[in-house]
């Protein structure tokens, strides 16, 4: 008698059965998008430069001794050829004194751009407060650890002193208290946890497109990605799966086939909303992972992004995993930019120039 052939697991159950090895293979097998990959090839240098920029602007005289960029710091920033080589590669951003000991400063162009970003952040203080309010409203308990928010303050367009300028300045919205579970840490909590009329970004899109289904997502698959007939059928069925929105009380349970599918789609909705709230519609996976238990997400968020390539794009450039909201981008730029994004893009463009336009008479050698 022939052995009974086991039926393969449904796709949504495979999400719950992945091992770490399989997850790594899943990352390697993803369909690349050349536009995002080209963008990240340059953006990874920008991410290395930001900590150095922060060190310079936080110093009293806005200077930084080159010696401060020690071996350990250089290794952490992956400056493989040393800090001096890296700084000299971007003379439109960094200026280095001609005599030893080398002193690093920002160029006038870079200072102007950073001032513009600071001014934009000040003008959008109300929007930043609203973004923090929305993030807390997404949490099941309306509470989040302060240290997790510190990891994404730049992504959310919050001022670097947001603990004082946003949280303490809005006592009717937020409260800050000691974390009873971890010493020397704090919890940010919504004061008023009543129902708020927040509209998720995806719901605004559905209304603008007059979609028949209340549960569809905007799908934009990578160019050249082969969509089989079976895959299209599964996507069509998934689009119709109901789920609880990010600002609604979670009443769905993960038991049973339908329950697991609804919980998985709820996780997609929360991640979509979180990334929609970021200034650049992108965030490191490691940073966003610190929020998942507070949002009631039990799935591996990296796998979640990979399983929905029409909604998210995951890049592994620059020693990090970065997730983009696909619908927000076109040709490597935001479709609907904001003033903070515009300022940051100008700083990024200065780095893209590298040594172009630098004459032989320069103090950067």
Tab-separated table of C-alpha atoms in Angstrom:
chain	number	residue	atom	x	y	z
A	1	UNK	CA	0.000	0.000	0.000
A	2	UNK	CA	1.382	3.363	-1.013
A	3	UNK	CA	1.980	5.855	1.807
A	4	UNK	CA	-0.491	8.691	2.117
A	5	UNK	CA	0.869	11.878	0.617
A	6	UNK	CA	0.698	14.811	3.031
A	7	UNK	CA	-1.004	17.912	1.751
A	8	UNK	CA	1.254	21.007	1.740
A	9	UNK	CA	0.599	23.627	4.403
A	10	UNK	CA	-1.395	26.678	3.318
A	11	UNK	CA	0.719	29.780	2.654
A	12	UNK	CA	-0.513	31.646	5.731
A	13	UNK	CA	0.512	28.756	8.018
A	14	UNK	CA	3.958	28.676	6.471
A	15	UNK	CA	4.441	32.180	7.867
A	16	UNK	CA	4.189	30.742	11.378
A	17	UNK	CA	6.487	27.785	10.700
A	18	UNK	CA	9.583	29.520	9.326
A	19	UNK	CA	12.878	28.859	11.034
A	20	UNK	CA	15.656	31.413	11.213
A	21	UNK	CA	17.509	29.613	8.432
A	22	UNK	CA	14.454	29.691	6.224
A	23	UNK	CA	14.007	33.394	6.984
A	24	UNK	CA	17.565	34.096	5.824
A	25	UNK	CA	16.923	32.134	2.643
A	26	UNK	CA	13.674	34.048	2.220
A	27	UNK	CA	15.617	37.341	2.334
A	28	UNK	CA	18.164	36.086	-0.201
A	29	UNK	CA	15.434	34.858	-2.564
A	30	UNK	CA	13.416	38.082	-2.578
A	31	UNK	CA	12.811	39.847	-5.885
A	32	UNK	CA	15.120	42.864	-6.133
A	33	UNK	CA	13.848	46.259	-7.211
A	34	UNK	CA	16.695	48.060	-9.044
A	35	UNK	CA	15.357	51.539	-8.195
A	36	UNK	CA	15.369	50.960	-4.432
A	37	UNK	CA	18.684	49.081	-4.601
A	38	UNK	CA	20.355	51.946	-6.480
A	39	UNK	CA	18.980	54.433	-3.963
A	40	UNK	CA	20.292	52.409	-1.009
A	41	UNK	CA	23.743	52.072	-2.622
A	42	UNK	CA	24.167	55.812	-2.001
A	43	UNK	CA	21.903	56.199	1.031
A	44	UNK	CA	24.019	53.776	3.086
A	45	UNK	CA	26.821	56.397	3.052
A	46	UNK	CA	24.342	59.032	4.212
A	47	UNK	CA	23.396	56.813	7.162
A	48	UNK	CA	27.066	56.488	8.100
A	49	UNK	CA	27.500	60.267	7.931
A	50	UNK	CA	24.536	61.151	10.171
A	51	UNK	CA	26.145	60.099	13.498
A	52	UNK	CA	29.231	62.163	12.613
A	53	UNK	CA	27.030	65.147	11.736
A	54	UNK	CA	25.226	64.762	15.071
A	55	UNK	CA	28.545	64.720	16.943
A	56	UNK	CA	29.643	67.932	15.220
A	57	UNK	CA	26.448	69.914	15.784
A	58	UNK	CA	26.184	68.753	19.405
A	59	UNK	CA	29.669	70.023	20.287
A	60	UNK	CA	29.832	73.552	21.805
A	61	UNK	CA	31.946	74.984	18.969
A	62	UNK	CA	30.510	72.723	16.219
A	63	UNK	CA	33.867	71.070	15.594
A	64	UNK	CA	35.109	67.521	16.005
A	65	UNK	CA	38.713	66.346	16.420
A	66	UNK	CA	39.396	63.600	13.901
A	67	UNK	CA	40.961	61.575	16.715
A	68	UNK	CA	37.523	61.369	18.343
A	69	UNK	CA	36.472	59.023	15.567
A	70	UNK	CA	38.282	56.184	17.276
A	71	UNK	CA	38.826	52.719	15.910
A	72	UNK	CA	35.800	51.360	17.788
A	73	UNK	CA	33.522	54.116	16.468
A	74	UNK	CA	34.839	53.661	12.936
A	75	UNK	CA	34.159	49.951	13.160
A	76	UNK	CA	30.645	50.568	14.438
A	77	UNK	CA	29.975	52.891	11.496
A	78	UNK	CA	31.663	50.422	9.106
A	79	UNK	CA	34.205	53.001	7.919
A	80	UNK	CA	36.354	50.232	6.524
A	81	UNK	CA	39.044	52.506	5.073
A	82	UNK	CA	39.144	54.782	8.095
A	83	UNK	CA	37.358	58.025	9.030
A	84	UNK	CA	39.719	60.340	7.127
A	85	UNK	CA	39.109	58.549	3.831
A	86	UNK	CA	35.348	58.615	4.402
A	87	UNK	CA	35.222	62.313	5.310
A	88	UNK	CA	37.367	63.317	2.345
A	89	UNK	CA	35.029	61.457	0.000
A	90	UNK	CA	32.258	63.984	0.821
A	91	UNK	CA	33.839	67.461	0.730
A	92	UNK	CA	30.485	69.167	0.130
A	93	UNK	CA	29.438	67.946	3.568
A	94	UNK	CA	32.600	67.849	5.695
A	95	UNK	CA	35.493	70.292	5.921
A	96	UNK	CA	38.836	69.151	7.378
A	97	UNK	CA	41.551	71.479	8.613
A	98	UNK	CA	44.761	71.384	6.586
A	99	UNK	CA	47.081	71.101	9.598
A	100	UNK	CA	47.339	68.464	12.296
A	101	UNK	CA	45.624	67.787	14.581
A	102	UNK	CA	42.841	67.500	12.010
A	103	UNK	CA	39.604	69.211	12.976
A	104	UNK	CA	36.331	68.331	11.242
A	105	UNK	CA	33.548	70.858	10.668
A	106	UNK	CA	30.497	71.072	8.456
A	107	UNK	CA	30.612	73.056	5.243
A	108	UNK	CA	28.485	76.236	4.984
A	109	UNK	CA	26.197	74.409	2.536
A	110	UNK	CA	25.648	71.573	5.003
A	111	UNK	CA	25.035	73.999	7.870
A	112	UNK	CA	22.434	75.809	5.768
A	113	UNK	CA	20.597	72.574	4.984
A	114	UNK	CA	20.620	71.446	8.630
A	115	UNK	CA	19.244	74.832	9.687
A	116	UNK	CA	16.453	74.377	7.147
A	117	UNK	CA	15.642	70.948	8.601
A	118	UNK	CA	15.581	72.368	12.139
A	119	UNK	CA	13.248	75.159	11.041
A	120	UNK	CA	10.992	72.681	9.246
A	121	UNK	CA	10.875	70.495	12.354
A	122	UNK	CA	9.883	73.520	14.467
A	123	UNK	CA	7.114	74.475	12.031
A	124	UNK	CA	5.766	70.936	12.082
A	125	UNK	CA	5.742	70.526	15.864
A	126	UNK	CA	1.965	70.023	15.860
A	127	UNK	CA	2.283	67.340	13.180
A	128	UNK	CA	5.023	65.629	15.201
A	129	UNK	CA	2.768	65.615	18.271
A	130	UNK	CA	0.009	64.043	16.191
A	131	UNK	CA	2.371	61.354	14.878
A	132	UNK	CA	3.388	60.429	18.421
A	133	UNK	CA	-0.286	60.388	19.429
A	134	UNK	CA	-1.078	58.016	16.561
A	135	UNK	CA	1.797	55.671	17.375
A	136	UNK	CA	0.633	55.422	20.996
A	137	UNK	CA	-2.969	54.918	19.874
A	138	UNK	CA	-1.777	51.891	17.880
A	139	UNK	CA	-0.390	50.218	20.998
A	140	UNK	CA	-2.798	47.751	22.608
A	141	UNK	CA	-2.222	49.370	26.024
A	142	UNK	CA	-1.734	52.907	24.653
A	143	UNK	CA	1.719	52.739	26.216
A	144	UNK	CA	5.229	52.482	24.708
A	145	UNK	CA	8.740	52.387	26.159
A	146	UNK	CA	10.543	55.707	25.821
A	147	UNK	CA	13.723	54.008	24.632
A	148	UNK	CA	11.873	52.474	21.664
A	149	UNK	CA	10.651	55.934	20.662
A	150	UNK	CA	14.194	57.295	20.971
A	151	UNK	CA	15.201	54.777	18.311
A	152	UNK	CA	12.788	56.295	15.778
A	153	UNK	CA	12.639	59.990	16.744
A	154	UNK	CA	14.356	61.010	13.507
A	155	UNK	CA	12.135	58.761	11.380
A	156	UNK	CA	8.993	60.228	12.973
A	157	UNK	CA	10.220	63.795	12.497
A	158	UNK	CA	10.289	64.416	16.252
A	159	UNK	CA	12.659	67.056	17.643
A	160	UNK	CA	15.745	65.574	19.311
A	161	UNK	CA	14.472	66.914	22.647
A	162	UNK	CA	10.984	65.467	22.143
A	163	UNK	CA	10.864	64.141	25.697
A	164	UNK	CA	10.742	67.736	26.890
A	165	UNK	CA	9.327	69.647	23.898
A	166	UNK	CA	6.559	67.183	22.971
A	167	UNK	CA	5.802	64.876	25.898
A	168	UNK	CA	6.185	67.287	28.820
A	169	UNK	CA	4.722	70.182	26.847
A	170	UNK	CA	1.490	68.238	26.243
A	171	UNK	CA	0.443	66.901	29.669
A	172	UNK	CA	-3.173	66.613	28.540
A	173	UNK	CA	-2.049	64.052	25.922
A	174	UNK	CA	0.996	62.242	27.296
A	175	UNK	CA	2.401	61.111	30.618
A	176	UNK	CA	5.839	59.756	31.432
A	177	UNK	CA	6.395	57.284	34.266
A	178	UNK	CA	8.942	54.766	35.502
A	179	UNK	CA	8.794	51.342	33.915
A	180	UNK	CA	7.922	48.913	36.737
A	181	UNK	CA	9.380	45.986	34.769
A	182	UNK	CA	12.762	47.525	33.937
A	183	UNK	CA	14.738	49.777	36.277
A	184	UNK	CA	15.996	53.121	34.948
A	185	UNK	CA	13.617	53.054	31.982
A	186	UNK	CA	10.410	54.963	31.315
A	187	UNK	CA	7.019	54.433	29.756
A	188	UNK	CA	5.115	56.985	27.660
A	189	UNK	CA	1.346	56.674	27.964
A	190	UNK	CA	-1.695	58.352	26.483
A	191	UNK	CA	-3.596	60.314	29.120
A	192	UNK	CA	-6.886	60.197	27.218
A	193	UNK	CA	-7.384	56.706	25.809
A	194	UNK	CA	-10.828	57.382	24.407
A	195	UNK	CA	-11.660	56.592	20.800
A	196	UNK	CA	-9.975	59.011	18.392
A	197	UNK	CA	-11.107	59.658	14.848
A	198	UNK	CA	-7.776	58.743	13.309
A	199	UNK	CA	-8.025	57.605	9.705
A	200	UNK	CA	-5.304	55.147	8.646
A	201	UNK	CA	-3.357	56.126	5.527
A	202	UNK	CA	-4.577	53.052	3.652
A	203	UNK	CA	-8.201	53.988	4.389
A	204	UNK	CA	-7.618	57.438	2.869
A	205	UNK	CA	-6.307	55.698	-0.253
A	206	UNK	CA	-9.349	53.411	-0.438
A	207	UNK	CA	-11.668	56.392	-0.270
A	208	UNK	CA	-9.738	58.273	-2.944
A	209	UNK	CA	-9.883	55.220	-5.221
A	210	UNK	CA	-13.526	54.454	-4.355
A	211	UNK	CA	-12.656	50.842	-3.639
A	212	UNK	CA	-15.502	48.371	-3.278
A	213	UNK	CA	-13.687	46.435	-0.542
A	214	UNK	CA	-12.906	48.005	2.828
A	215	UNK	CA	-9.870	45.744	3.218
A	216	UNK	CA	-7.835	46.200	0.013
A	217	UNK	CA	-4.237	47.408	-0.006
A	218	UNK	CA	-2.447	49.399	-2.680
A	219	UNK	CA	-0.250	46.844	-4.458
A	220	UNK	CA	2.771	47.858	-6.547
A	221	UNK	CA	4.936	44.856	-7.314
A	222	UNK	CA	8.609	45.180	-8.276
A	223	UNK	CA	9.241	45.476	-12.015
A	224	UNK	CA	9.895	42.108	-13.616
A	225	UNK	CA	8.396	40.102	-10.760
A	226	UNK	CA	6.605	37.094	-12.204
A	227	UNK	CA	3.085	36.750	-10.818
A	228	UNK	CA	1.778	33.259	-11.414
A	229	UNK	CA	-1.902	32.512	-11.829
A	230	UNK	CA	-1.948	30.797	-8.438
A	231	UNK	CA	-0.201	33.743	-6.772
A	232	UNK	CA	-2.667	36.209	-8.281
A	233	UNK	CA	-5.556	34.102	-6.993
A	234	UNK	CA	-4.107	34.034	-3.477
A	235	UNK	CA	-3.527	37.798	-3.533
A	236	UNK	CA	-7.092	38.387	-4.712
A	237	UNK	CA	-8.430	36.237	-1.862
A	238	UNK	CA	-6.127	37.960	0.658
A	239	UNK	CA	-7.361	41.398	-0.393
A	240	UNK	CA	-10.862	40.407	0.689
A	241	UNK	CA	-9.841	39.117	4.137
A	242	UNK	CA	-11.352	41.396	6.837
A	243	UNK	CA	-9.142	42.664	9.623
A	244	UNK	CA	-9.104	45.045	12.575
A	245	UNK	CA	-7.619	48.449	11.794
A	246	UNK	CA	-4.598	49.835	13.695
A	247	UNK	CA	-6.676	52.265	15.769
A	248	UNK	CA	-9.477	49.833	16.579
A	249	UNK	CA	-9.602	47.550	19.651
A	250	UNK	CA	-8.216	44.167	18.669
A	251	UNK	CA	-10.966	41.600	19.071
A	252	UNK	CA	-9.585	39.024	16.621
A	253	UNK	CA	-7.913	35.913	18.001
A	254	UNK	CA	-5.268	33.925	16.150
A	255	UNK	CA	-6.950	30.542	16.493
A	256	UNK	CA	-8.207	28.750	13.431
A	257	UNK	CA	-7.363	29.366	9.796
A	258	UNK	CA	-9.468	32.519	9.407
A	259	UNK	CA	-8.315	33.948	12.729
A	260	UNK	CA	-4.650	33.572	11.780
A	261	UNK	CA	-5.227	35.168	8.392
A	262	UNK	CA	-7.013	38.114	9.983
A	263	UNK	CA	-4.260	38.583	12.572
A	264	UNK	CA	-1.611	38.450	9.862
A	265	UNK	CA	-3.470	41.083	7.843
A	266	UNK	CA	-3.919	43.217	10.938
A	267	UNK	CA	-0.122	43.111	11.373
A	268	UNK	CA	0.293	44.285	7.770
A	269	UNK	CA	-2.128	47.139	8.459
A	270	UNK	CA	-0.224	48.241	11.568
A	271	UNK	CA	3.166	48.122	9.833
A	272	UNK	CA	1.711	50.020	6.866
A	273	UNK	CA	0.408	52.728	9.173
A	274	UNK	CA	3.653	52.947	11.164
A	275	UNK	CA	5.761	53.443	8.032
A	276	UNK	CA	3.181	55.910	6.670
A	277	UNK	CA	3.778	58.026	9.779
A	278	UNK	CA	7.531	58.259	9.145
A	279	UNK	CA	8.883	61.335	7.391
A	280	UNK	CA	10.632	59.366	4.640
A	281	UNK	CA	8.229	56.381	4.511
A	282	UNK	CA	11.071	54.042	5.422
A	283	UNK	CA	12.521	52.590	8.624
A	284	UNK	CA	15.050	50.000	9.738
A	285	UNK	CA	13.468	46.643	10.496
A	286	UNK	CA	15.495	46.355	13.721
A	287	UNK	CA	14.009	49.602	15.020
A	288	UNK	CA	10.413	48.779	14.188
A	289	UNK	CA	10.780	45.321	15.754
A	290	UNK	CA	10.964	46.951	19.204
A	291	UNK	CA	7.286	47.906	18.873
A	292	UNK	CA	5.762	44.640	17.705
A	293	UNK	CA	4.846	43.143	21.089
A	294	UNK	CA	3.252	46.463	22.114
A	295	UNK	CA	1.198	46.326	18.917
A	296	UNK	CA	0.195	42.721	19.574
A	297	UNK	CA	2.147	41.343	16.608
A	298	UNK	CA	3.466	37.819	17.091
A	299	UNK	CA	4.865	37.310	13.583
A	300	UNK	CA	8.416	37.959	12.454
A	301	UNK	CA	8.067	41.441	10.946
A	302	UNK	CA	10.912	40.889	8.479
A	303	UNK	CA	9.103	37.869	7.056
A	304	UNK	CA	5.896	39.889	7.037
A	305	UNK	CA	7.517	42.505	4.782
A	306	UNK	CA	8.964	39.850	2.486
A	307	UNK	CA	5.617	38.076	2.164
A	308	UNK	CA	3.983	41.247	0.836
A	309	UNK	CA	6.296	42.579	-1.897
A	310	UNK	CA	3.482	44.589	-3.439
A	311	UNK	CA	3.197	46.695	-0.256
A	312	UNK	CA	6.711	46.750	1.201
A	313	UNK	CA	10.240	46.590	-0.154
A	314	UNK	CA	13.074	45.237	1.971
A	315	UNK	CA	16.657	46.261	1.223
A	316	UNK	CA	19.713	44.722	2.902
A	317	UNK	CA	22.226	47.375	1.807
A	318	UNK	CA	24.548	48.997	4.326
A	319	UNK	CA	24.705	46.266	7.003
A	320	UNK	CA	21.033	46.778	7.854
A	321	UNK	CA	17.549	45.777	6.730
A	322	UNK	CA	15.502	48.775	5.638
A	323	UNK	CA	11.832	48.581	4.704
A	324	UNK	CA	10.136	51.029	2.327
A	325	UNK	CA	6.464	51.680	1.695
A	326	UNK	CA	6.312	50.980	-2.034
A	327	UNK	CA	3.268	53.106	-2.828
A	328	UNK	CA	4.951	56.227	-1.380
A	329	UNK	CA	7.854	56.165	-3.854
A	330	UNK	CA	8.369	56.755	-7.545
A	331	UNK	CA	11.787	56.717	-9.207
A	332	UNK	CA	13.550	56.748	-5.848
A	333	UNK	CA	11.754	59.815	-4.444
A	334	UNK	CA	8.694	60.436	-2.322
A	335	UNK	CA	5.584	61.115	-4.382
A	336	UNK	CA	4.267	63.486	-1.699
A	337	UNK	CA	7.329	65.073	-0.036
A	338	UNK	CA	7.238	67.178	3.117
A	339	UNK	CA	9.481	70.005	4.286
A	340	UNK	CA	11.602	67.815	6.593
A	341	UNK	CA	12.095	65.246	3.833
A	342	UNK	CA	13.046	68.025	1.388
A	343	UNK	CA	15.761	69.303	3.746
A	344	UNK	CA	17.142	65.818	4.319
A	345	UNK	CA	17.109	65.154	0.616
A	346	UNK	CA	19.201	68.278	0.054
A	347	UNK	CA	21.785	66.973	2.526
A	348	UNK	CA	21.726	63.612	0.740
A	349	UNK	CA	22.203	65.394	-2.605
A	350	UNK	CA	25.296	67.134	-1.202
A	351	UNK	CA	26.746	63.710	-0.489
A	352	UNK	CA	25.853	62.479	-3.965
A	353	UNK	CA	28.105	65.189	-5.402
A	354	UNK	CA	31.121	63.554	-3.767
A	355	UNK	CA	34.128	65.499	-5.150
A	356	UNK	CA	32.365	66.977	-8.161
A	357	UNK	CA	32.728	70.744	-8.295
A	358	UNK	CA	35.685	70.794	-5.897
A	359	UNK	CA	38.614	72.732	-7.380
A	360	UNK	CA	42.280	72.068	-6.824
A	361	UNK	CA	42.422	74.906	-4.281
A	362	UNK	CA	40.616	73.304	-1.384
A	363	UNK	CA	41.272	72.913	2.258
A	364	UNK	CA	39.978	69.346	2.237
A	365	UNK	CA	43.228	67.514	1.683
